[in-house]
Coordinates of C-alpha atoms in Angstrom, one line a residue:
X1 CA 71.1 -15.5 17.6
X2 CA 68.6 -12.8 16.6
X3 CA 65.8 -13.8 14.2
X4 CA 66.5 -12.7 10.7
X5 CA 62.8 -12.6 9.8
X6 CA 61.0 -11.7 13.1
X7 CA 61.4 -10.5 16.6
X8 CA 64.2 -11.1 19.1
X9 CA 66.2 -14.2 20.1
X10 CA 65.4 -17.2 17.8
X11 CA 65.9 -19.5 20.8
X12 CA 62.8 -18.1 22.3
X13 CA 59.9 -20.1 20.9
X14 CA 56.7 -19.0 22.7
X15 CA 53.7 -21.3 22.6
X16 CA 50.1 -20.0 22.7
X17 CA 48.2 -22.0 25.4
X18 CA 45.3 -24.1 24.3
X19 CA 42.8 -21.8 25.9
X20 CA 44.3 -18.9 23.8
X21 CA 44.0 -20.9 20.6
X22 CA 40.4 -21.8 21.3
X23 CA 39.6 -18.2 22.3
X24 CA 40.8 -16.9 18.9
X25 CA 39.1 -19.7 16.9
X26 CA 35.8 -18.8 18.5
X27 CA 36.2 -15.1 17.7
X28 CA 37.7 -14.9 14.3
X29 CA 37.8 -18.5 13.0
X30 CA 40.4 -21.2 12.3
X31 CA 43.4 -20.0 10.4
X32 CA 46.0 -21.5 8.1
X33 CA 49.6 -20.1 8.1
X34 CA 51.4 -18.9 5.0
X35 CA 54.7 -20.5 4.0
X36 CA 57.9 -18.9 5.2
X37 CA 60.8 -18.2 2.8
X38 CA 64.3 -19.4 3.9
X39 CA 67.2 -17.1 4.5
X40 CA 69.2 -18.9 1.8
X41 CA 66.5 -18.1 -0.8
X42 CA 66.4 -14.5 0.2
X43 CA 70.2 -14.1 0.0
X44 CA 70.1 -15.2 -3.7
X45 CA 67.9 -12.1 -4.4
X46 CA 70.2 -9.5 -2.9
X47 CA 71.7 -7.4 -5.8
X48 CA 75.3 -6.4 -6.0
X49 CA 76.2 -3.4 -3.9
X50 CA 76.4 0.0 -5.6
X51 CA 78.7 1.4 -2.9
X52 CA 82.5 1.5 -3.2
X53 CA 84.6 -0.5 -0.7
X54 CA 85.2 1.1 2.7
X55 CA 86.8 -0.6 5.8
X56 CA 83.8 0.2 8.0
X57 CA 81.2 -0.9 5.5
X58 CA 80.0 -4.5 5.2
X59 CA 78.5 -5.2 1.8
X60 CA 77.8 -8.9 2.3
X61 CA 74.3 -10.1 1.4
X62 CA 73.4 -11.5 4.8
X63 CA 74.3 -8.3 6.7
X64 CA 72.4 -6.2 4.2
X65 CA 69.3 -8.5 4.5
X66 CA 69.4 -8.4 8.3
X67 CA 69.3 -4.6 8.2
X68 CA 66.7 -4.1 5.5
X69 CA 63.5 -4.1 7.5
X70 CA 62.1 -3.2 10.9
X71 CA 59.2 -4.7 12.7
X72 CA 56.1 -3.2 11.2
X73 CA 53.5 -5.7 9.9
X74 CA 54.5 -4.9 6.3
X75 CA 58.1 -5.5 7.3
X76 CA 57.1 -8.8 8.9
X77 CA 55.3 -9.9 5.7
X78 CA 58.2 -8.9 3.5
X79 CA 60.6 -10.9 5.7
X80 CA 58.4 -14.0 6.0
X81 CA 57.6 -14.0 2.2
X82 CA 61.2 -13.2 1.3
X83 CA 60.0 -10.3 -0.9
X84 CA 62.2 -7.5 0.5
X85 CA 62.3 -5.7 -2.9
X86 CA 65.0 -3.2 -1.6
X87 CA 68.1 -3.7 0.4
X88 CA 70.7 -1.3 1.7
X89 CA 73.9 -1.4 -0.4
X90 CA 76.1 -1.6 2.7
X91 CA 75.9 -1.6 6.5
X92 CA 78.5 0.5 8.4
X93 CA 79.5 -0.3 12.0
X94 CA 81.2 2.8 13.4
X95 CA 82.8 2.7 16.9
X96 CA 83.2 6.5 17.4
X97 CA 81.7 9.8 16.4
X98 CA 84.8 10.3 14.3
X99 CA 83.9 7.1 12.4
X100 CA 80.4 8.5 11.8
X101 CA 81.7 11.8 10.5
X102 CA 84.0 9.9 8.1
X103 CA 81.0 7.7 6.9
X104 CA 78.9 10.8 6.2
X105 CA 81.7 12.1 4.0
X106 CA 82.0 8.8 2.3
X107 CA 78.2 8.7 1.7
X108 CA 78.3 12.2 0.3
X109 CA 81.1 11.4 -2.1
X110 CA 79.3 8.2 -3.2
X111 CA 76.0 10.0 -3.7
X112 CA 74.4 7.7 -1.1
X113 CA 71.4 8.1 1.1
X114 CA 72.0 7.4 4.8
X115 CA 69.8 5.5 7.2
X116 CA 70.7 5.5 11.0
X117 CA 70.0 2.1 12.5
X118 CA 69.7 1.4 16.3
X119 CA 67.9 -1.8 17.4
X120 CA 65.8 -2.3 14.2
X121 CA 62.6 -2.3 16.2
X122 CA 60.8 0.4 14.2
X123 CA 57.1 -0.4 13.6
X124 CA 56.5 2.6 11.3
X125 CA 59.0 2.0 8.5
X126 CA 61.8 4.2 9.8
X127 CA 64.7 2.2 8.5
X128 CA 63.5 0.8 5.2
X129 CA 65.5 1.9 2.2
X130 CA 63.5 3.5 -0.6
X131 CA 63.7 2.3 -4.2
X132 CA 65.7 4.6 -6.4
X133 CA 68.9 5.3 -8.3
X134 CA 70.9 6.4 -5.2
X135 CA 72.8 3.7 -3.2
X136 CA 71.8 3.4 0.4
X137 CA 74.2 3.2 3.4
X138 CA 72.7 2.0 6.6
X139 CA 74.7 3.1 9.6
X140 CA 74.4 0.7 12.6
X141 CA 75.3 2.2 16.0
X142 CA 75.6 -1.3 17.5
X143 CA 79.3 -0.9 18.5
X144 CA 78.6 2.5 20.2
X145 CA 77.1 0.8 23.3
X146 CA 79.1 2.0 26.3
X147 CA 78.6 4.2 29.3
X148 CA 81.0 7.0 28.5
X149 CA 80.6 9.2 31.6
X150 CA 78.6 9.3 34.8
X151 CA 78.4 12.6 36.7
X152 CA 77.2 11.5 40.1
X153 CA 76.9 15.1 41.5
X154 CA 74.6 16.2 38.6
X155 CA 73.1 12.7 38.1
X156 CA 73.9 12.8 34.4
X157 CA 75.1 9.8 32.3
X158 CA 76.4 9.9 28.8
X159 CA 76.2 6.8 26.6
X160 CA 77.0 5.8 23.0
X161 CA 73.7 6.2 21.1
X162 CA 73.6 2.5 20.1
X163 CA 73.4 1.2 23.7
X164 CA 70.3 -1.1 23.9
X165 CA 68.0 -0.9 26.9
X166 CA 69.4 -3.9 28.9
X167 CA 73.0 -2.5 28.6
X168 CA 71.8 1.0 29.6
X169 CA 70.3 -0.4 32.8
X170 CA 73.1 -2.9 33.5
X171 CA 75.8 -0.3 33.3
X172 CA 73.9 2.2 35.4
X173 CA 72.8 -0.4 38.0
X174 CA 76.4 -1.4 38.6
X175 CA 76.8 2.2 39.8
X176 CA 73.6 2.4 41.8
X177 CA 71.4 4.3 39.2
X178 CA 68.6 3.7 36.7
X179 CA 67.3 5.6 33.7
X180 CA 63.9 4.1 34.2
X181 CA 63.0 4.1 30.5
X182 CA 61.3 0.7 29.7
X183 CA 59.4 0.6 26.4
X184 CA 58.0 -2.8 25.4
X185 CA 60.9 -3.0 22.8
X186 CA 63.4 -2.6 25.7
X187 CA 65.3 -5.8 24.9
X188 CA 66.5 -4.5 21.5
X189 CA 65.8 -0.8 21.1
X190 CA 68.5 1.8 21.7
X191 CA 69.0 5.0 23.6
X192 CA 69.6 7.0 20.3
X193 CA 66.5 5.4 18.8
X194 CA 64.4 6.5 21.8
X195 CA 65.5 10.1 21.4
X196 CA 65.1 10.0 17.6
X197 CA 61.5 8.7 17.8
X198 CA 60.3 10.4 21.1
X199 CA 59.9 7.1 22.9
X200 CA 57.8 6.6 26.1
X201 CA 58.7 3.9 28.7
X202 CA 56.2 1.9 30.7
X203 CA 57.1 3.7 33.9
X204 CA 56.9 7.2 32.5
X205 CA 54.7 8.3 35.4
X206 CA 57.8 8.2 37.7
X207 CA 60.7 8.8 35.3
X208 CA 59.2 10.8 32.5
X209 CA 59.2 10.2 28.7
X210 CA 62.5 10.4 26.8
X211 CA 62.1 14.2 26.3
X212 CA 62.3 14.6 30.1
X213 CA 65.3 12.3 30.3
X214 CA 67.3 13.6 27.3
X215 CA 69.7 16.2 28.6
X216 CA 72.0 16.8 25.7
X217 CA 74.5 15.0 23.4
X218 CA 76.3 14.9 20.1
X219 CA 74.9 14.7 16.6
X220 CA 77.0 14.3 13.5
X221 CA 75.4 16.1 10.5
X222 CA 76.4 16.8 6.9
X223 CA 77.0 20.4 8.0
X224 CA 79.2 19.5 10.9
X225 CA 79.0 18.4 14.6
X226 CA 76.0 19.6 16.7
X227 CA 76.8 19.6 20.4
X228 CA 73.9 20.1 22.9
X229 CA 75.1 21.1 26.4
X230 CA 73.5 19.5 29.5
X231 CA 71.9 22.6 31.0
X232 CA 69.1 21.9 33.6
X233 CA 67.0 24.6 32.0
X234 CA 67.4 27.6 29.6
X235 CA 65.3 30.5 28.4
X236 CA 67.8 31.3 25.6
X237 CA 65.6 30.9 22.5
X238 CA 64.2 27.7 21.0
X239 CA 65.4 24.4 22.6
X240 CA 67.8 22.6 20.3
X241 CA 67.1 19.4 22.1
X242 CA 63.5 19.6 20.9
X243 CA 64.8 19.9 17.3
X244 CA 66.6 16.6 17.7
X245 CA 63.9 14.8 19.6
X246 CA 61.7 13.1 17.1
X247 CA 63.9 14.0 14.2
X248 CA 64.1 10.4 13.0
X249 CA 67.5 10.7 11.3
X250 CA 66.6 13.7 9.1
X251 CA 69.0 16.1 10.7
X252 CA 72.0 13.8 11.4
X253 CA 73.1 10.8 13.3
X254 CA 72.9 10.9 17.1
X255 CA 76.2 9.4 18.4
X256 CA 76.2 10.3 22.1
X257 CA 73.3 10.8 24.4
X258 CA 73.4 12.5 27.9
X259 CA 70.5 11.5 30.1
X260 CA 69.2 12.4 33.5
X261 CA 69.4 9.4 35.8
X262 CA 68.0 8.5 39.2
X263 CA 69.3 6.5 42.1
X264 CA 68.0 2.9 42.2
X265 CA 64.7 2.7 44.2
X266 CA 64.6 1.0 47.5
X267 CA 61.5 -1.0 46.6
X268 CA 59.1 -1.6 43.7
X269 CA 55.9 -3.6 43.3
X270 CA 53.1 -4.0 40.7
X271 CA 49.5 -4.4 41.6
X272 CA 46.2 -5.2 40.0
X273 CA 42.6 -4.1 40.6
X274 CA 39.4 -5.0 38.7
X275 CA 36.5 -2.6 38.0
X276 CA 32.9 -3.5 37.0
X277 CA 33.0 -1.6 33.8
X278 CA 35.0 0.8 31.5
X279 CA 33.2 3.9 32.7
X280 CA 34.2 3.4 36.4
X281 CA 37.7 2.1 35.4
X282 CA 38.5 5.2 33.3
X283 CA 37.1 7.5 36.0
X284 CA 39.4 5.9 38.5
X285 CA 42.5 6.1 36.3
X286 CA 41.8 9.8 35.6
X287 CA 41.4 10.5 39.3
X288 CA 44.7 8.8 40.1
X289 CA 46.7 10.8 37.6
X290 CA 44.9 14.1 38.3
X291 CA 45.3 13.6 42.0
X292 CA 49.0 13.1 41.2
X293 CA 49.2 9.9 43.1
X294 CA 52.8 8.8 43.0
X295 CA 52.6 5.8 40.8
X296 CA 55.4 4.7 38.5
X297 CA 53.2 3.1 35.9
X298 CA 49.5 2.7 35.2
X299 CA 47.8 0.6 32.6
X300 CA 44.0 0.1 32.1
X301 CA 42.7 -2.7 29.9
X302 CA 39.2 -2.5 28.5
X303 CA 36.8 -5.4 28.8
X304 CA 37.9 -7.2 25.6
X305 CA 41.6 -6.9 26.4
X306 CA 40.9 -8.1 30.0
X307 CA 39.1 -11.1 28.6
X308 CA 41.8 -11.8 26.1
X309 CA 44.7 -11.5 28.6
X310 CA 43.0 -14.0 31.0
X311 CA 42.4 -16.4 28.1
X312 CA 46.0 -16.2 26.9
X313 CA 47.4 -16.5 30.4
X314 CA 46.9 -20.3 30.6
X315 CA 46.2 -21.8 34.0
X316 CA 42.4 -22.1 33.3
X317 CA 41.7 -23.5 36.8
X318 CA 43.2 -20.4 38.5
X319 CA 41.5 -18.1 36.1
X320 CA 38.1 -19.8 36.9
X321 CA 38.8 -19.2 40.7
X322 CA 39.6 -15.6 40.0
X323 CA 36.5 -15.0 37.9
X324 CA 34.4 -16.8 40.5
X325 CA 35.6 -14.5 43.3
X326 CA 35.2 -11.4 41.2
X327 CA 31.7 -12.5 40.2
X328 CA 30.8 -12.8 43.9
X329 CA 32.0 -9.2 44.3
X330 CA 29.7 -8.2 41.4
X331 CA 32.6 -7.7 39.0
X332 CA 31.8 -10.1 36.1
X333 CA 31.0 -9.6 32.4
X334 CA 32.5 -6.3 31.2
X335 CA 35.1 -6.1 33.9
X336 CA 38.3 -4.1 33.3
X337 CA 41.8 -4.8 34.7
X338 CA 44.0 -2.0 36.0
X339 CA 47.7 -2.7 36.6
X340 CA 49.8 -0.1 38.5
X341 CA 53.2 0.2 39.9
X342 CA 54.7 1.9 43.0
X343 CA 58.4 2.7 43.1
X344 CA 60.7 4.5 45.5
X345 CA 61.4 4.5 49.2
X346 CA 59.3 2.3 51.5
X347 CA 57.5 5.3 52.8
X348 CA 56.7 6.7 49.3
X349 CA 55.5 3.3 48.2
X350 CA 53.3 2.7 51.2
X351 CA 51.7 6.2 50.9
X352 CA 51.1 5.8 47.1
X353 CA 49.6 2.3 47.5
X354 CA 47.3 3.4 50.2
X355 CA 46.1 6.4 48.1
X356 CA 45.7 4.2 45.0
X357 CA 43.6 1.6 46.9
X358 CA 41.4 4.3 48.4
X359 CA 40.7 5.9 45.0
X360 CA 40.0 2.5 43.4
X361 CA 37.5 1.7 46.1
X362 CA 35.7 5.0 45.5
X363 CA 35.1 3.8 41.9
X364 CA 34.0 0.3 43.0
X365 CA 37.3 -1.3 42.2
X366 CA 38.4 -4.6 43.7
X367 CA 42.1 -4.6 44.7
X368 CA 43.7 -8.0 44.0
X369 CA 47.2 -7.6 45.3
X370 CA 50.5 -8.3 43.6
X371 CA 50.1 -11.8 42.2
X372 CA 48.9 -10.7 38.7
X373 CA 51.2 -7.7 38.9
X374 CA 54.2 -9.9 39.3
X375 CA 53.1 -11.9 36.2
X376 CA 52.8 -8.7 34.2
X377 CA 56.3 -7.6 35.3
X378 CA 57.8 -11.0 34.4
X379 CA 56.3 -10.9 30.9
X380 CA 56.4 -7.1 30.2
X381 CA 59.1 -7.4 27.5
X382 CA 57.9 -10.8 26.1
X383 CA 54.7 -9.6 24.4
X384 CA 56.4 -8.9 21.0
X385 CA 57.2 -12.6 20.8
X386 CA 53.5 -13.3 20.7
X387 CA 53.5 -12.3 17.1
X388 CA 55.6 -15.4 16.3
X389 CA 53.2 -17.7 18.1
X390 CA 50.2 -16.2 16.3
X391 CA 51.9 -16.3 12.9
X392 CA 52.6 -20.0 13.2
X393 CA 48.9 -20.5 13.7
X394 CA 47.9 -18.3 10.7
X395 CA 47.0 -15.0 12.5
X396 CA 48.5 -11.6 11.9
X397 CA 48.6 -9.0 14.7
X398 CA 49.4 -5.3 14.7
X399 CA 48.8 -2.3 17.0
X400 CA 47.8 1.3 16.6
X401 CA 48.5 4.0 19.3
X402 CA 47.5 7.6 19.8
X403 CA 46.9 10.1 22.5
X404 CA 44.1 12.6 23.1
X405 CA 42.5 14.8 25.8
X406 CA 40.3 13.2 28.5
X407 CA 37.1 14.6 27.0
X408 CA 37.8 12.7 23.8
X409 CA 39.2 9.4 25.1
X410 CA 36.0 7.4 25.2
X411 CA 34.8 8.8 21.8
X412 CA 38.1 8.2 20.0
X413 CA 38.5 4.7 21.5
X414 CA 35.0 3.7 20.2
X415 CA 35.8 5.1 16.7
X416 CA 39.1 3.2 16.5
X417 CA 37.6 -0.1 17.7
X418 CA 34.5 0.2 15.5
X419 CA 36.6 0.9 12.4
X420 CA 38.9 -2.0 13.0
X421 CA 36.1 -4.4 13.9
X422 CA 34.2 -3.6 10.7
X423 CA 37.2 -2.9 8.4
X424 CA 37.3 -6.3 6.7
X425 CA 33.5 -6.8 6.2
X426 CA 33.9 -6.8 2.4
X427 CA 36.8 -9.1 2.4
X428 CA 36.9 -12.9 1.7
X429 CA 34.8 -12.6 -1.5
X430 CA 32.2 -10.4 0.2
X431 CA 31.5 -12.8 3.1
X432 CA 33.6 -10.7 5.5
X433 CA 36.5 -11.3 7.8
X434 CA 36.3 -10.9 11.6
X435 CA 38.9 -8.8 13.4
X436 CA 39.6 -9.2 17.1
X437 CA 40.2 -5.8 18.6
X438 CA 41.1 -4.7 22.1
X439 CA 42.5 -1.6 23.8
X440 CA 44.3 -0.4 26.8
X441 CA 45.3 3.1 28.1
X442 CA 49.0 2.9 28.6
X443 CA 50.4 6.4 29.5
X444 CA 48.6 8.9 31.6
X445 CA 48.7 12.7 32.0
X446 CA 46.4 15.1 33.9
X447 CA 45.1 16.4 30.5
X448 CA 44.7 13.0 28.7
X449 CA 46.2 9.7 28.0
X450 CA 47.4 7.4 25.3
X451 CA 45.1 4.8 23.6
X452 CA 46.9 1.6 22.5
X453 CA 44.8 -0.8 20.4
X454 CA 45.8 -4.3 19.2
X455 CA 44.0 -6.0 16.3
X456 CA 44.3 -9.7 15.2
X457 CA 43.0 -11.1 11.9
X458 CA 43.5 -14.2 9.9
X459 CA 46.1 -14.2 7.2
X460 CA 44.7 -14.4 3.7
X461 CA 45.6 -17.1 1.1
X462 CA 48.5 -15.0 -0.1
X463 CA 51.0 -12.4 1.2
X464 CA 49.6 -9.8 -1.2
X465 CA 46.1 -10.3 0.1
X466 CA 47.2 -10.2 3.7
X467 CA 49.1 -6.9 3.1
X468 CA 45.9 -5.5 1.5
X469 CA 43.9 -6.5 4.7
X470 CA 46.5 -4.6 6.8
X471 CA 46.4 -1.6 4.5
X472 CA 42.6 -1.4 4.7
X473 CA 42.7 -1.4 8.5
X474 CA 45.8 0.7 9.1
X475 CA 45.2 3.6 6.7
X476 CA 41.5 4.1 7.3
X477 CA 42.0 4.1 11.1
X478 CA 45.0 6.4 10.9
X479 CA 43.0 8.9 8.9
X480 CA 40.2 8.6 11.5
X481 CA 42.6 9.2 14.4
X482 CA 44.1 12.5 13.0
X483 CA 40.7 13.9 12.0
X484 CA 39.3 13.2 15.5
X485 CA 41.8 15.1 17.7
X486 CA 44.3 12.3 18.1
X487 CA 48.1 12.4 17.4
X488 CA 49.3 10.0 14.7
X489 CA 51.8 8.7 17.2
X490 CA 52.2 8.9 20.9
X491 CA 55.3 6.6 21.2
X492 CA 56.2 4.9 17.9
X493 CA 57.3 7.9 15.9
X494 CA 56.3 8.8 12.3
X495 CA 58.6 6.8 10.0
X496 CA 57.3 6.3 6.5
X497 CA 54.0 4.7 7.4
X498 CA 52.7 7.6 9.4
X499 CA 54.2 10.4 7.3
X500 CA 51.1 11.0 5.2
X501 CA 49.1 11.9 8.3
X502 CA 51.6 14.2 10.0
X503 CA 50.3 17.4 8.1
X504 CA 46.9 17.1 9.7
X505 CA 48.5 17.3 13.1
X506 CA 51.1 19.9 12.4
X507 CA 49.3 22.2 9.9
X508 CA 50.8 24.0 6.9
X509 CA 53.0 26.3 8.8
X510 CA 54.3 23.6 11.1
X511 CA 55.1 21.4 8.1
X512 CA 56.9 24.3 6.4
X513 CA 59.1 24.7 9.5
X514 CA 59.9 21.0 9.8
X515 CA 60.8 20.8 6.1
X516 CA 63.0 24.0 6.4
X517 CA 64.8 22.5 9.4
X518 CA 65.6 19.3 7.6
X519 CA 66.9 21.2 4.5
X520 CA 69.0 23.4 6.7
X521 CA 71.0 20.4 7.9
X522 CA 70.6 18.3 4.8
X523 CA 70.1 20.4 1.6
X524 CA 70.4 17.4 -0.7
X525 CA 68.0 15.3 1.4
X526 CA 70.4 12.4 1.8
X527 CA 69.5 11.6 5.4
X528 CA 66.7 9.0 5.7
X529 CA 64.5 10.4 2.8
X530 CA 60.8 9.6 3.0
X531 CA 60.9 9.2 6.8
X532 CA 59.0 11.7 9.0
X533 CA 58.6 13.9 5.9
X534 CA 57.1 12.6 2.6
X535 CA 59.4 13.3 -0.3
X536 CA 58.5 16.3 -2.4
X537 CA 59.0 17.3 -6.0
X538 CA 62.6 18.0 -6.6
X539 CA 63.8 15.6 -3.9
X540 CA 66.4 13.0 -5.0
X541 CA 64.0 10.1 -4.5
X542 CA 60.2 10.4 -4.6
X543 CA 59.1 6.8 -5.0
X544 CA 58.2 4.5 -2.2
X545 CA 59.7 1.0 -1.8
X546 CA 57.5 -1.9 -2.7
X547 CA 56.0 -4.2 -0.1
X548 CA 54.1 -1.9 2.2
X549 CA 55.5 1.7 2.2
X550 CA 53.0 3.0 -0.4
X551 CA 50.2 5.3 0.7
X552 CA 47.8 5.6 -2.1

């Protein structure tokens, strides 16, 4: 059963090893957890629905509660405290595009706002209903989860937009193919959600981001049905696919997605190397990608993340042996861990591995084989469960991600980490709170890479104070990112949390064009208002929901 107030399957109860607990206590102090609200208590707070009855719409309190929030830290705090503040008035479960079209007509007749819902994994406030007079209809695509067509000759597959990652891969693998899109949210996130938020998978070096994989599809809008043909390329004006990619429900509801698939690889393996310091590690990663070494994935952890990962791994005896060996090779304090994958035919993988090992050696890297790489692959989708473990111990954890050009990577990483490390110095009555901050580079391009930073801090003595700590860290760092040549989002989308920072990246004319596009498809601004684009004067709703969506 899926957790109603957290991530994933509630039967999965991860335990932080003792070495990990001691590590955090030493760096940010002993913590005390906040009390969790019960589902029964929350259900008593759900107000009556303002939507009329409809056979496809569930208006029960529990279904509305389970679709009221995503997975951002403010969402987490709202769910754990039970203070949701706003709920959708109903949750629709269409099975076909015709059902979606009917639901849009129903919402228009009811004066309702419409929120598309995929896997509910948003960490930027995409699916949260705004407070206001209009009722809110959340449209879950969960029943639209099948492979509809596979064109083997063209290597194109068409799915219902609500198909989650495991079902995408299972249905393709049965036919000998893969999409190869593996975000960390793979267990729960959906194909339509990947398109709507411009997602990036862990093996994007081989398969590409979702914009390379998205070939066409069907979108139901308030103005009619938008069909995007699956052309391999076109010079016929602006690309309609690009209008839909990253649209976050503002233009319509994606119901069918055609994607470019690849035959299953013959072999695949994941490898680890360690470098003496961040300078040589980043130089090696840049050389690998600019040399176009045929890797399928590449991840580079800075010294603090490397230290943290080894502490959280458990098996202290084995870790001591590893560190002893690396120390003998003059890779000790300040060491950085690189994880990389090779995927394809035996010949392709052999060539890529040989080239990667050679480039690593040129930058004083120590190749350690596949043992740690296998551990990474086994746990690659389990990391979101770590939030549950930390929460039970009294720690809150969140992430920030961006992308920038190579000449700015070091500078921007330092700015982000410094701001987070010092962001709670005035907290706790002026005595200051420590924040544990670590970073990895997770997606690489010849021109630059993404920067993915995690920060852990102790919860305060109340939910309100804990949210205030998050706001101080999140908003100051987001402003710093966009004013220092970083994108506000490389892979998580904009949602409501990042919407205030989008104008810095897009500029006045760019924002004018995006607003015009949204109004062309949705003149009354019924579709996911407040997401991607902040509401403006004259919009039907211009007030944020309580509990974390305000950006003062």
